[in-house]
Amino acid sequence: MAKGLLVDVTKCFDCGTCTIACKDEHFENTYLPYTKDQPELGHFWMKVNVVERGKAPKLRVAAVPLPCMHCDDAPCVKASTGGAVYKRDDGIVIIDPDKSVGQTQLLASCPYGRIYWNEKLNIPQKCTLCAHRVAAGGQPKCVLSC
């Protein structure tokens, strides 16, 4: 069965807990073969976009979490070379941290802008849907925190 996130945007109010939970899980933590550690600054593998509609006094605000979409036909898989990006049987798209060294083209391949460049490690990185937790029968850290 394919894995993914189903977010009830009517309940999200941009508290930031999912973003912090992701950072807590991945900053200074390596989970091979899925990912190496996330940098302290600049990466938001779980990001919440705030959308404003209308004008005061009838302004509506919606918070829309936007992680990697783990696309069915993932453009990043096609843009990668040497098998650096692959889709698992459960639907999770993984950027192999060893095979993806120097593959800057992956950033532009994502239609959602959800791939980040790790300058220190010279690799592209993104949400793994906490594949290491899922493999152990658990849930992504952002899901547990929400």
mmCIF file of C-alpha atoms in Angstrom:
data_model
loop_
_atom_site.group_PDB
_atom_site.id
_atom_site.type_symbol
_atom_site.label_atom_id
_atom_site.label_comp_id
_atom_site.label_asym_id
_atom_site.label_seq_id
_atom_site.Cartn_x
_atom_site.Cartn_y
_atom_site.Cartn_z
ATOM 1 C CA MET A 1 0.000 0.000 0.000
ATOM 2 C CA ALA A 2 1.311 3.444 -0.932
ATOM 3 C CA LYS A 3 2.288 5.781 1.889
ATOM 4 C CA GLY A 4 1.481 9.478 1.936
ATOM 5 C CA LEU A 5 0.182 12.300 4.098
ATOM 6 C CA LEU A 6 -3.444 13.309 4.257
ATOM 7 C CA VAL A 7 -3.660 16.668 5.992
ATOM 8 C CA ASP A 8 -6.900 18.195 7.227
ATOM 9 C CA VAL A 9 -6.146 21.825 6.367
ATOM 10 C CA THR A 10 -9.229 22.973 8.291
ATOM 11 C CA LYS A 11 -7.392 22.025 11.487
ATOM 12 C CA CYS A 12 -3.933 23.371 10.630
ATOM 13 C CA PHE A 13 -3.213 26.825 12.023
ATOM 14 C CA ASP A 14 0.538 27.021 11.337
ATOM 15 C CA CYS A 15 1.663 26.223 14.867
ATOM 16 C CA GLY A 16 5.009 25.023 13.470
ATOM 17 C CA THR A 17 5.086 21.811 15.470
ATOM 18 C CA CYS A 18 5.489 19.625 12.373
ATOM 19 C CA THR A 19 8.377 21.754 11.117
ATOM 20 C CA ILE A 20 10.116 21.624 14.497
ATOM 21 C CA ALA A 21 9.504 17.869 14.825
ATOM 22 C CA CYS A 22 11.085 17.282 11.415
ATOM 23 C CA LYS A 23 14.092 19.408 12.310
ATOM 24 C CA ASP A 24 14.414 17.591 15.640
ATOM 25 C CA GLU A 25 14.318 14.216 13.889
ATOM 26 C CA HIS A 26 16.816 15.017 11.141
ATOM 27 C CA PHE A 27 19.238 17.708 12.425
ATOM 28 C CA GLU A 28 22.520 15.988 13.350
ATOM 29 C CA ASN A 29 20.929 12.574 12.698
ATOM 30 C CA THR A 30 21.801 10.313 9.785
ATOM 31 C CA TYR A 31 19.428 7.558 8.705
ATOM 32 C CA LEU A 32 21.218 5.585 6.020
ATOM 33 C CA PRO A 33 20.344 4.487 3.404
ATOM 34 C CA TYR A 34 17.580 7.126 3.349
ATOM 35 C CA THR A 35 19.286 10.377 4.261
ATOM 36 C CA LYS A 36 22.177 12.093 5.940
ATOM 37 C CA ASP A 37 21.747 14.789 8.564
ATOM 38 C CA GLN A 38 19.781 17.920 7.767
ATOM 39 C CA PRO A 39 21.550 21.260 8.196
ATOM 40 C CA GLU A 40 20.497 23.435 11.108
ATOM 41 C CA LEU A 41 19.441 26.347 8.887
ATOM 42 C CA GLY A 42 17.731 26.728 5.517
ATOM 43 C CA HIS A 43 16.039 23.337 5.163
ATOM 44 C CA PHE A 44 12.338 22.929 5.878
ATOM 45 C CA TRP A 45 11.447 19.443 4.709
ATOM 46 C CA MET A 46 8.030 20.016 6.279
ATOM 47 C CA LYS A 47 6.967 23.539 5.476
ATOM 48 C CA VAL A 48 3.623 25.244 6.021
ATOM 49 C CA ASN A 49 2.501 27.816 3.483
ATOM 50 C CA VAL A 50 0.103 30.489 4.706
ATOM 51 C CA VAL A 51 -2.412 31.594 2.100
ATOM 52 C CA GLU A 52 -4.428 34.796 2.535
ATOM 53 C CA ARG A 53 -7.621 35.408 0.572
ATOM 54 C CA GLY A 54 -9.820 38.461 0.474
ATOM 55 C CA LYS A 55 -9.363 41.847 2.117
ATOM 56 C CA ALA A 56 -9.955 43.124 5.637
ATOM 57 C CA PRO A 57 -12.392 42.895 7.284
ATOM 58 C CA LYS A 58 -13.245 39.703 5.341
ATOM 59 C CA LEU A 59 -9.789 38.191 5.234
ATOM 60 C CA ARG A 60 -9.460 34.411 5.288
ATOM 61 C CA VAL A 61 -6.203 32.708 6.156
ATOM 62 C CA ALA A 62 -5.390 29.056 5.489
ATOM 63 C CA ALA A 63 -2.333 27.099 6.529
ATOM 64 C CA VAL A 64 -1.321 24.442 4.005
ATOM 65 C CA PRO A 65 1.445 21.996 4.965
ATOM 66 C CA LEU A 66 3.658 21.276 1.958
ATOM 67 C CA PRO A 67 6.136 18.422 2.323
ATOM 68 C CA CYS A 68 7.519 16.405 -0.579
ATOM 69 C CA MET A 69 4.504 15.043 -2.450
ATOM 70 C CA HIS A 70 6.187 11.676 -3.202
ATOM 71 C CA CYS A 71 4.753 12.012 -6.709
ATOM 72 C CA ASP A 72 3.423 8.953 -8.523
ATOM 73 C CA ASP A 73 5.483 9.874 -11.585
ATOM 74 C CA ALA A 74 8.213 11.782 -9.732
ATOM 75 C CA PRO A 75 10.142 14.258 -11.934
ATOM 76 C CA CYS A 76 13.133 14.013 -9.586
ATOM 77 C CA VAL A 77 13.474 10.301 -10.372
ATOM 78 C CA LYS A 78 13.664 11.129 -14.090
ATOM 79 C CA ALA A 79 16.104 14.013 -13.518
ATOM 80 C CA SER A 80 18.523 11.952 -11.473
ATOM 81 C CA THR A 81 21.448 9.996 -12.829
ATOM 82 C CA GLY A 82 22.888 6.704 -11.663
ATOM 83 C CA GLY A 83 19.771 5.711 -9.714
ATOM 84 C CA ALA A 84 20.239 8.562 -7.248
ATOM 85 C CA VAL A 85 16.491 8.963 -6.753
ATOM 86 C CA TYR A 86 14.103 6.044 -6.571
ATOM 87 C CA LYS A 87 10.533 5.274 -5.594
ATOM 88 C CA ARG A 88 10.052 2.477 -3.079
ATOM 89 C CA ASP A 89 7.293 -0.102 -3.424
ATOM 90 C CA ASP A 90 5.347 1.733 -0.703
ATOM 91 C CA GLY A 91 5.438 4.983 -2.727
ATOM 92 C CA ILE A 92 8.074 6.870 -0.744
ATOM 93 C CA VAL A 93 10.525 8.724 -2.983
ATOM 94 C CA ILE A 94 14.096 8.619 -1.676
ATOM 95 C CA ILE A 95 17.157 10.611 -2.716
ATOM 96 C CA ASP A 96 20.092 8.293 -2.087
ATOM 97 C CA PRO A 97 22.607 10.400 -0.140
ATOM 98 C CA ASP A 98 25.623 8.583 -1.597
ATOM 99 C CA LYS A 99 24.546 8.375 -5.245
ATOM 100 C CA SER A 100 23.202 11.957 -5.405
ATOM 101 C CA VAL A 101 26.453 13.808 -4.669
ATOM 102 C CA GLY A 102 26.699 16.883 -6.900
ATOM 103 C CA GLN A 103 23.303 16.398 -8.589
ATOM 104 C CA THR A 104 22.139 20.010 -8.394
ATOM 105 C CA GLN A 105 19.685 19.456 -11.292
ATOM 106 C CA LEU A 106 17.337 17.746 -8.854
ATOM 107 C CA LEU A 107 16.388 21.052 -7.227
ATOM 108 C CA ALA A 108 14.879 22.402 -10.440
ATOM 109 C CA SER A 109 13.105 19.115 -11.191
ATOM 110 C CA CYS A 110 10.651 19.410 -8.280
ATOM 111 C CA PRO A 111 7.462 21.260 -9.290
ATOM 112 C CA TYR A 112 6.794 22.013 -5.604
ATOM 113 C CA GLY A 113 10.270 23.333 -4.781
ATOM 114 C CA ARG A 114 10.656 20.779 -2.003
ATOM 115 C CA ILE A 115 14.249 19.685 -2.681
ATOM 116 C CA TYR A 116 16.986 21.530 -0.809
ATOM 117 C CA TRP A 117 20.729 21.697 -1.368
ATOM 118 C CA ASN A 118 23.007 20.694 1.495
ATOM 119 C CA GLU A 119 26.147 22.780 0.859
ATOM 120 C CA LYS A 120 28.220 21.020 3.492
ATOM 121 C CA LEU A 121 27.537 17.520 2.132
ATOM 122 C CA ASN A 122 27.154 18.560 -1.543
ATOM 123 C CA ILE A 123 23.867 16.645 -1.850
ATOM 124 C CA PRO A 124 20.184 17.355 -2.534
ATOM 125 C CA GLN A 125 17.820 16.499 0.315
ATOM 126 C CA LYS A 126 14.085 16.382 0.983
ATOM 127 C CA CYS A 127 11.403 14.819 3.149
ATOM 128 C CA THR A 128 11.797 11.052 3.344
ATOM 129 C CA LEU A 129 8.413 10.630 5.046
ATOM 130 C CA CYS A 130 10.630 9.342 7.866
ATOM 131 C CA ALA A 131 11.297 6.143 5.910
ATOM 132 C CA HIS A 132 13.447 4.893 8.791
ATOM 133 C CA ARG A 133 10.431 5.134 11.143
ATOM 134 C CA VAL A 134 8.019 3.662 8.588
ATOM 135 C CA ALA A 135 10.410 0.724 8.017
ATOM 136 C CA ALA A 136 10.252 0.033 11.768
ATOM 137 C CA GLY A 137 6.433 0.116 11.722
ATOM 138 C CA GLY A 138 6.130 3.686 12.989
ATOM 139 C CA GLN A 139 4.841 6.990 11.685
ATOM 140 C CA PRO A 140 6.623 10.101 10.395
ATOM 141 C CA LYS A 141 7.672 12.457 13.171
ATOM 142 C CA CYS A 142 5.512 15.281 11.786
ATOM 143 C CA VAL A 143 2.430 13.055 12.012
ATOM 144 C CA LEU A 144 3.180 12.161 15.639
ATOM 145 C CA SER A 145 3.630 15.819 16.564
ATOM 146 C CA CYS A 146 0.509 17.201 14.877
#
